[in-house]
Short mmCIF file of C-alpha atoms in Angstrom, two decimals:
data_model
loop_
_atom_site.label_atom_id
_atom_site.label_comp_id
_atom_site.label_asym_id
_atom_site.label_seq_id
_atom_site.Cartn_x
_atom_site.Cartn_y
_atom_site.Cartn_z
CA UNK X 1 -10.48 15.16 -12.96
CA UNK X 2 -11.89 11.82 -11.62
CA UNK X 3 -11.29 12.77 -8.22
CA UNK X 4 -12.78 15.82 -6.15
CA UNK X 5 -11.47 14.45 -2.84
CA UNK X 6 -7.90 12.72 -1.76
CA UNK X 7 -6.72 11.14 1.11
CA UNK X 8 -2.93 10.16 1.07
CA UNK X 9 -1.67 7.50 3.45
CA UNK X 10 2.10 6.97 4.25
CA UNK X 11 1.61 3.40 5.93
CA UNK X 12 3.37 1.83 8.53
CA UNK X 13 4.15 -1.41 10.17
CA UNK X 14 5.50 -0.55 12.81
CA UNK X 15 4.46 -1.63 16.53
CA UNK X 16 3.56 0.47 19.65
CA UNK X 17 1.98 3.78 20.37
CA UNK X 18 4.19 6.43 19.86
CA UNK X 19 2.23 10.15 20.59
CA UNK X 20 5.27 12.32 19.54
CA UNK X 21 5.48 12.49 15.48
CA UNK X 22 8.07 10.68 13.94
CA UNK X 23 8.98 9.57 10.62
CA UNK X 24 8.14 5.94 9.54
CA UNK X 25 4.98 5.58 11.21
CA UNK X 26 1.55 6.82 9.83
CA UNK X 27 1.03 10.22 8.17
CA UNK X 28 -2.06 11.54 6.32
CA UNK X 29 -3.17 14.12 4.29
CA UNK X 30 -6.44 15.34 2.81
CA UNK X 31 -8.28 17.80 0.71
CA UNK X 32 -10.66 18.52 -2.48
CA UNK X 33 -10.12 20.03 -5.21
CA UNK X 34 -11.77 23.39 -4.93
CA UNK X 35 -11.79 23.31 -0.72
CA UNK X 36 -10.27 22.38 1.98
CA UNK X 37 -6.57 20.70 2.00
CA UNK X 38 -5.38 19.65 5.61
CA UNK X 39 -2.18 20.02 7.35
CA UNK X 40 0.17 16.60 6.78
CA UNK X 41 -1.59 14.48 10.12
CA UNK X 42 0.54 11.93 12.10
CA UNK X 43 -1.47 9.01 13.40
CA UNK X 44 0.27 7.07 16.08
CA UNK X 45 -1.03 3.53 15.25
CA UNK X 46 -2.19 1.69 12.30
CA UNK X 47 -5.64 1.76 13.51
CA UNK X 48 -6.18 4.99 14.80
CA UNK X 49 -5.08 5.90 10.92
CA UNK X 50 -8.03 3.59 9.91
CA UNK X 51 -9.86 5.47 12.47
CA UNK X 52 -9.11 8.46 10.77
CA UNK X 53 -9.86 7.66 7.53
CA UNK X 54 -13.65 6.49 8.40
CA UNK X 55 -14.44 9.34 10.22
CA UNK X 56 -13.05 11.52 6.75
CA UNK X 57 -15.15 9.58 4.85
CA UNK X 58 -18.28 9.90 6.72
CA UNK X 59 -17.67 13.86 7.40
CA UNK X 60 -16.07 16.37 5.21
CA UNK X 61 -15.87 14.04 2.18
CA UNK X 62 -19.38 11.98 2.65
CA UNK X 63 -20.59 11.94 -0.92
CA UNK X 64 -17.68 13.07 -2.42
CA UNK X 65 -16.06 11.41 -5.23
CA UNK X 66 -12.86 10.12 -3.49
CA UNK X 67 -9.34 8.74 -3.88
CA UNK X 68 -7.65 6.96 -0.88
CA UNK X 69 -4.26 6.18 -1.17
CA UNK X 70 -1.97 3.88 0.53
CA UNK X 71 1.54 3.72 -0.37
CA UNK X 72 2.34 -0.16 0.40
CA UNK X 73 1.77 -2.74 -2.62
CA UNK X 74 -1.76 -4.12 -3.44
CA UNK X 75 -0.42 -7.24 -4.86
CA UNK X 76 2.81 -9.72 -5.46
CA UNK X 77 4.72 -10.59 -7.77
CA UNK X 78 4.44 -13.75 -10.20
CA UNK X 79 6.84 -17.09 -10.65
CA UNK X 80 9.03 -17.13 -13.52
CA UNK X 81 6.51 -18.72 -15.67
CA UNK X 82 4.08 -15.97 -15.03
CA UNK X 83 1.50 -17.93 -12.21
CA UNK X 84 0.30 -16.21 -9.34
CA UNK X 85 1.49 -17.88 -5.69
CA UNK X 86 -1.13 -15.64 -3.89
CA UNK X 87 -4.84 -14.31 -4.74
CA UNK X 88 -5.34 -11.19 -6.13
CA UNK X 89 -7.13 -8.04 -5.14
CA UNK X 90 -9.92 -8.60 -2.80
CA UNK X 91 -9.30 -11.78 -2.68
CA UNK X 92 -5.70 -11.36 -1.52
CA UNK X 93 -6.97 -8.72 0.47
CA UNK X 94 -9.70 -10.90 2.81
CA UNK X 95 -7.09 -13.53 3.07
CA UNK X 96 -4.35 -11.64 5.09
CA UNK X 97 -7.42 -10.15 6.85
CA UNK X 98 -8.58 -13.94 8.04
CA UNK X 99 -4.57 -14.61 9.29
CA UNK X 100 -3.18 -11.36 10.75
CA UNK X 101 -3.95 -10.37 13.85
CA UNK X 102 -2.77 -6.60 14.52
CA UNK X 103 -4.34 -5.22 17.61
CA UNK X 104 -5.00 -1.56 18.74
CA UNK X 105 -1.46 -0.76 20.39
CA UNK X 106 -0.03 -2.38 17.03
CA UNK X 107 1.02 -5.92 17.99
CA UNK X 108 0.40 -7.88 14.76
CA UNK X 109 1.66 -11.67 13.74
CA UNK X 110 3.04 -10.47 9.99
CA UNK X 111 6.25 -12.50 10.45
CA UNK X 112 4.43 -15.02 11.87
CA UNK X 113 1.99 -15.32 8.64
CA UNK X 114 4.51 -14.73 5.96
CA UNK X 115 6.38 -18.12 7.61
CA UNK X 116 2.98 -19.88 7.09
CA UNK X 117 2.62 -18.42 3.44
CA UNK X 118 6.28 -19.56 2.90
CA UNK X 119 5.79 -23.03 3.41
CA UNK X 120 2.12 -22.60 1.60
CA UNK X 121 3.93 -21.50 -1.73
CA UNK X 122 6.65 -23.84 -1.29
CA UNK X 123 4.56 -26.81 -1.26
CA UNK X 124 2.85 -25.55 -5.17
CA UNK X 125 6.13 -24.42 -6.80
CA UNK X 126 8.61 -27.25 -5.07
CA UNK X 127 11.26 -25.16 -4.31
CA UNK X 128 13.22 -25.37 -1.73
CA UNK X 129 12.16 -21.77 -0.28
CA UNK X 130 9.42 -19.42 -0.38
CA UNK X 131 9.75 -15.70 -0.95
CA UNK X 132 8.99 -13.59 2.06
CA UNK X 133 12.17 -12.76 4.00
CA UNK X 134 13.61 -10.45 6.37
CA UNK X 135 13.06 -11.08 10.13
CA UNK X 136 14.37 -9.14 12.86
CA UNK X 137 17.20 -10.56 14.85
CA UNK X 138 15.51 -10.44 18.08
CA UNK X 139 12.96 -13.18 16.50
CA UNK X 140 13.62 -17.02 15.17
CA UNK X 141 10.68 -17.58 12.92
CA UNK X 142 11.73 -20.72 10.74
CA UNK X 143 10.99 -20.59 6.92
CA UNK X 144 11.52 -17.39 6.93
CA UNK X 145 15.14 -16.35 6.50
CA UNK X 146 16.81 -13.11 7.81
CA UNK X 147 18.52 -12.26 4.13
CA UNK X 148 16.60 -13.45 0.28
CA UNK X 149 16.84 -16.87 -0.57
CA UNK X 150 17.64 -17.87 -4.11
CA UNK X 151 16.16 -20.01 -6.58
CA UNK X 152 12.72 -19.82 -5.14
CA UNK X 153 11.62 -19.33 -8.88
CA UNK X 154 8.89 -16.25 -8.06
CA UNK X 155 10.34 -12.93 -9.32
CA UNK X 156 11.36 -9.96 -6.96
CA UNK X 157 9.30 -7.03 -8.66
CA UNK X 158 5.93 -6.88 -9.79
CA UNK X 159 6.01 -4.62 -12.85
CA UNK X 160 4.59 -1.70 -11.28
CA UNK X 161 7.98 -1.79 -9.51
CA UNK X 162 9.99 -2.17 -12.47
CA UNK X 163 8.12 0.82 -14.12
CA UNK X 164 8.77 3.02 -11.05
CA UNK X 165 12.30 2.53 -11.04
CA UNK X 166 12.42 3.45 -14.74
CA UNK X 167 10.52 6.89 -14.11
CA UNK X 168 11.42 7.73 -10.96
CA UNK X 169 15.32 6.60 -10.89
CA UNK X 170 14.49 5.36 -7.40
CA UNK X 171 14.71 1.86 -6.21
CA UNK X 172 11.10 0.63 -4.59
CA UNK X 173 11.68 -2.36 -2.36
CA UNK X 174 10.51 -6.07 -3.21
CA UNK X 175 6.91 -6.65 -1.36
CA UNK X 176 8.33 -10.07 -0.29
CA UNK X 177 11.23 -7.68 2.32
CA UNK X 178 9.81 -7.31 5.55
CA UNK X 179 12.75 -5.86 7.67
CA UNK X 180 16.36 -4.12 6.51
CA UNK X 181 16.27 -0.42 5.36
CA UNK X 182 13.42 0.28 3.16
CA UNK X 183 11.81 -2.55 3.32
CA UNK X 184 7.93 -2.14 2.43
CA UNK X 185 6.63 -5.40 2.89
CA UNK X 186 5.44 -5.62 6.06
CA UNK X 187 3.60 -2.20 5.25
CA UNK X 188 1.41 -4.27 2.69
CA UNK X 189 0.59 -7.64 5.28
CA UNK X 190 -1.01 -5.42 8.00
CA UNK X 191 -2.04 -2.55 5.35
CA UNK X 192 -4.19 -4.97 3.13
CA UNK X 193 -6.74 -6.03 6.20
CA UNK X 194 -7.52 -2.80 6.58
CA UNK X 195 -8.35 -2.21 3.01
CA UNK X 196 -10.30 -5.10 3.24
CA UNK X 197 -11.94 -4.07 5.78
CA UNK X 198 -13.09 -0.51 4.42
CA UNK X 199 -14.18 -1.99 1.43
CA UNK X 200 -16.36 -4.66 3.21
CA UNK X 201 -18.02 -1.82 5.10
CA UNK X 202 -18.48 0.80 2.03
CA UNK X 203 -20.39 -1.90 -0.18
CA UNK X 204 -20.81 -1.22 -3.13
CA UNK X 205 -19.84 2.69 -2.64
CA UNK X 206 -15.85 1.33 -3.08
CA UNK X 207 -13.72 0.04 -5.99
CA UNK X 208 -10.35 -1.56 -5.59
CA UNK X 209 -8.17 -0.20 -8.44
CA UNK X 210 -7.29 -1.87 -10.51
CA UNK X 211 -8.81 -4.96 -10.09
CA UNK X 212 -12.60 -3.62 -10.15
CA UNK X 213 -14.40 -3.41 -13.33
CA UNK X 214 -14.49 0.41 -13.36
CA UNK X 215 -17.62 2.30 -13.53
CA UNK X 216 -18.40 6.02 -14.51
CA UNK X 217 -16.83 7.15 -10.75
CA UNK X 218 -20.06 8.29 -9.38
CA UNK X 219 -20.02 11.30 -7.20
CA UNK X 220 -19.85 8.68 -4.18
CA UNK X 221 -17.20 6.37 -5.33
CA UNK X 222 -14.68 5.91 -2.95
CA UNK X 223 -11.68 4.61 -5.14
CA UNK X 224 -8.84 2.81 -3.13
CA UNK X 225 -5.58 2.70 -4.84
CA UNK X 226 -1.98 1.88 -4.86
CA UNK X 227 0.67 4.90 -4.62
CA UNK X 228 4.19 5.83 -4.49
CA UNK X 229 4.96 8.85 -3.30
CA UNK X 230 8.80 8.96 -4.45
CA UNK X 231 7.05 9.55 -8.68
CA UNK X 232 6.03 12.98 -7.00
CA UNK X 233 8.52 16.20 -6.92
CA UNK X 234 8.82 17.57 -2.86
CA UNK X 235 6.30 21.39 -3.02
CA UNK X 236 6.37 21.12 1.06
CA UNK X 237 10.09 21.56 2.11
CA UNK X 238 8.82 23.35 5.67
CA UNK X 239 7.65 20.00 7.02
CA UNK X 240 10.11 18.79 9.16
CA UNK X 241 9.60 15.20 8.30
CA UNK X 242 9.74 13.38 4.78
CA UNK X 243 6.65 11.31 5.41
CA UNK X 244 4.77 14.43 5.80
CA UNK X 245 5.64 15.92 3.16
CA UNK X 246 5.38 12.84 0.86
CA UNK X 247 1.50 12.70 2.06
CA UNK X 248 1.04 16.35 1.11
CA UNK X 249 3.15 16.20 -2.22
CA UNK X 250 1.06 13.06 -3.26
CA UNK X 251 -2.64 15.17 -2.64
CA UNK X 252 -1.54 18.15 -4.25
CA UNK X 253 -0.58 16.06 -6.91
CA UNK X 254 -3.40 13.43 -7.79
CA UNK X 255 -5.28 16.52 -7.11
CA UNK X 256 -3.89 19.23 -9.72
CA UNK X 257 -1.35 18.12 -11.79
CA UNK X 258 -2.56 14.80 -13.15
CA UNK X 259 -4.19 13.92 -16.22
CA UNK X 260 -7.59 12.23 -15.80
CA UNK X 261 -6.84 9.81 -18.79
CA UNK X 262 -3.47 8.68 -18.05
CA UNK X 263 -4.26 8.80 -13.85
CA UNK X 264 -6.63 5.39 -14.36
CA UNK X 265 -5.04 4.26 -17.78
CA UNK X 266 -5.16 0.38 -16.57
CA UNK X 267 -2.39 -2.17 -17.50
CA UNK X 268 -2.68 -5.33 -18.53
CA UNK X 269 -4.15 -7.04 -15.88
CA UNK X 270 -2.03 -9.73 -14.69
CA UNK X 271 -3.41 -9.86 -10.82
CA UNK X 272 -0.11 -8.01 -9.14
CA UNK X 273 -1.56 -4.63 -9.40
CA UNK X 274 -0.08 -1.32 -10.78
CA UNK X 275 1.06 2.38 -8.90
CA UNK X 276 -1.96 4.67 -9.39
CA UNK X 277 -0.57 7.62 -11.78
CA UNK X 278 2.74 5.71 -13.52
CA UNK X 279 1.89 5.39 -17.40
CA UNK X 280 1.48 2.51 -19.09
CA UNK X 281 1.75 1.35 -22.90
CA UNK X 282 -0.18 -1.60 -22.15
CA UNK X 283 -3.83 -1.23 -23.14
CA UNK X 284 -6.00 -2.69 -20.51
#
């Protein structure tokens, strides 16, 4: 197994403190292989979650070959011709962290900067609309409309998604949806700063799958990674609430059950990422 250490993160984008758990905020869980596994943990903000991950990393699992997991999208999806709109990997992932602003209570500008990135990827592909949508009702953001715009040419699925809906017979959201039931995408615009920001401070400790050349996974590798915690069958039906038991299901699984060939076979590499775990048939 590549992994001796998991930490499973049910992301949210949600804004203001809320101390009593609840489901679509932030819920972790943790454990190793042969050790320790941790009750499902609810995290009332975004960055109290980040918090909580640093202080896992430099305790219980310092020097331990980890996974972390976040379950929003590490990437988007191409134009019709197959030509990225938005950087890739770190790249992508220092870019939302120079334009979102998401402070400790959880007040963050993501509609705000999808609008800008609308009008950004307009002005390359000359269509008449970007693809980010979905904005509250309370807010008037122009360029970015309440329900999907057409013929903006850029496709609504990476291929990760497309795979997942094959295996899992579930229906993962478009990353470009940022409000409606479901939606995921604002999970990714305030989830990819802080992935940026862990791998800034663990150097050369960190790899962003799959976009890092992989090397042998040294006992200190910390390996930060896509997930989806609907490919996983539900072992913790006493938890209450589905995020926690999505966290749990997720460790336990990427822990015991998974195949250490197929659980970092890489895809073809076309910069929008892939689901740590789904099978691929194409070589990378």
């Amino acid at each position: 197994m590549p992994f001796d250490a998991v930490v499973a993160c049910d992301w949210s984008s949600e804004q203001g403190r809320k101390p009593t758990p609840q489901e679509n905020r932030c819920w972790l869980a943790w454990g190793t292989r042969d050790g320790e596994r941790s009750e499902p943990e609810y995290v009332p903000t975004r960055a109290e979650a980040e918090d909580r991950i640093r202080k896992l990393l430099g305790g219980p699992l310092a020097g331990v070959r980890t996974l972390v997991g976040f379950d929003f999208a590490i990437g988007y999806p191409l134009t019709e011709e197959g030509e990225p709109v938005l950087p890739s990997g770190r790249d992508l992932c220092a870019m939302l962290a120079e334009r979102i602003t998401d402070d400790r209570s959880g007040v963050n500008n993501r509609f705000e900067v999808a609008a800008e990135l609308n009008c950004e990827i307009r002005e390359r592909t000359s269509r008449e609309f970007g693809p980010f949508w979905g904005c509250p009702r309370t807010l008037d953001i122009p360029d970015l409309p309440m329900t999907r715009p057409s013929g903006t040419g850029i496709a609504k699925l990476r291929p990760a998604e497309v795979a997942a809906r094959k295996q899992t017979k579930t229906k993962p959201k478009s990353a470009w949806q940022l409000a409606g039931i479901g939606s995921v995408g604002g999970q990714s615009l305030v989830g990819l700063p802080a992935v940026h920001r862990l791998l800034t401070d663990l150097g050369d400790r960190a790899m962003l799958w799959p976009f890092d050349e992989p090397d042998a996974l040294r006992p200190s590798t910390i390996t930060i990674a896509e997930i989806y915690p609907s490919m996983f069958p539900e072992h913790a039906p006493s938890y209450w609430y589905k995020d926690a038991r999505q966290v749990v299901d997720t460790r336990d699984a990427l822990l015991d059950d998974q195949d250490p060939a197929s659980l970092l076979a890489r895809p073809e590499h076309d910069g929008t990422g892939w689901i740590l775990g789904l099978p691929s048939s194409r070589g990378f």
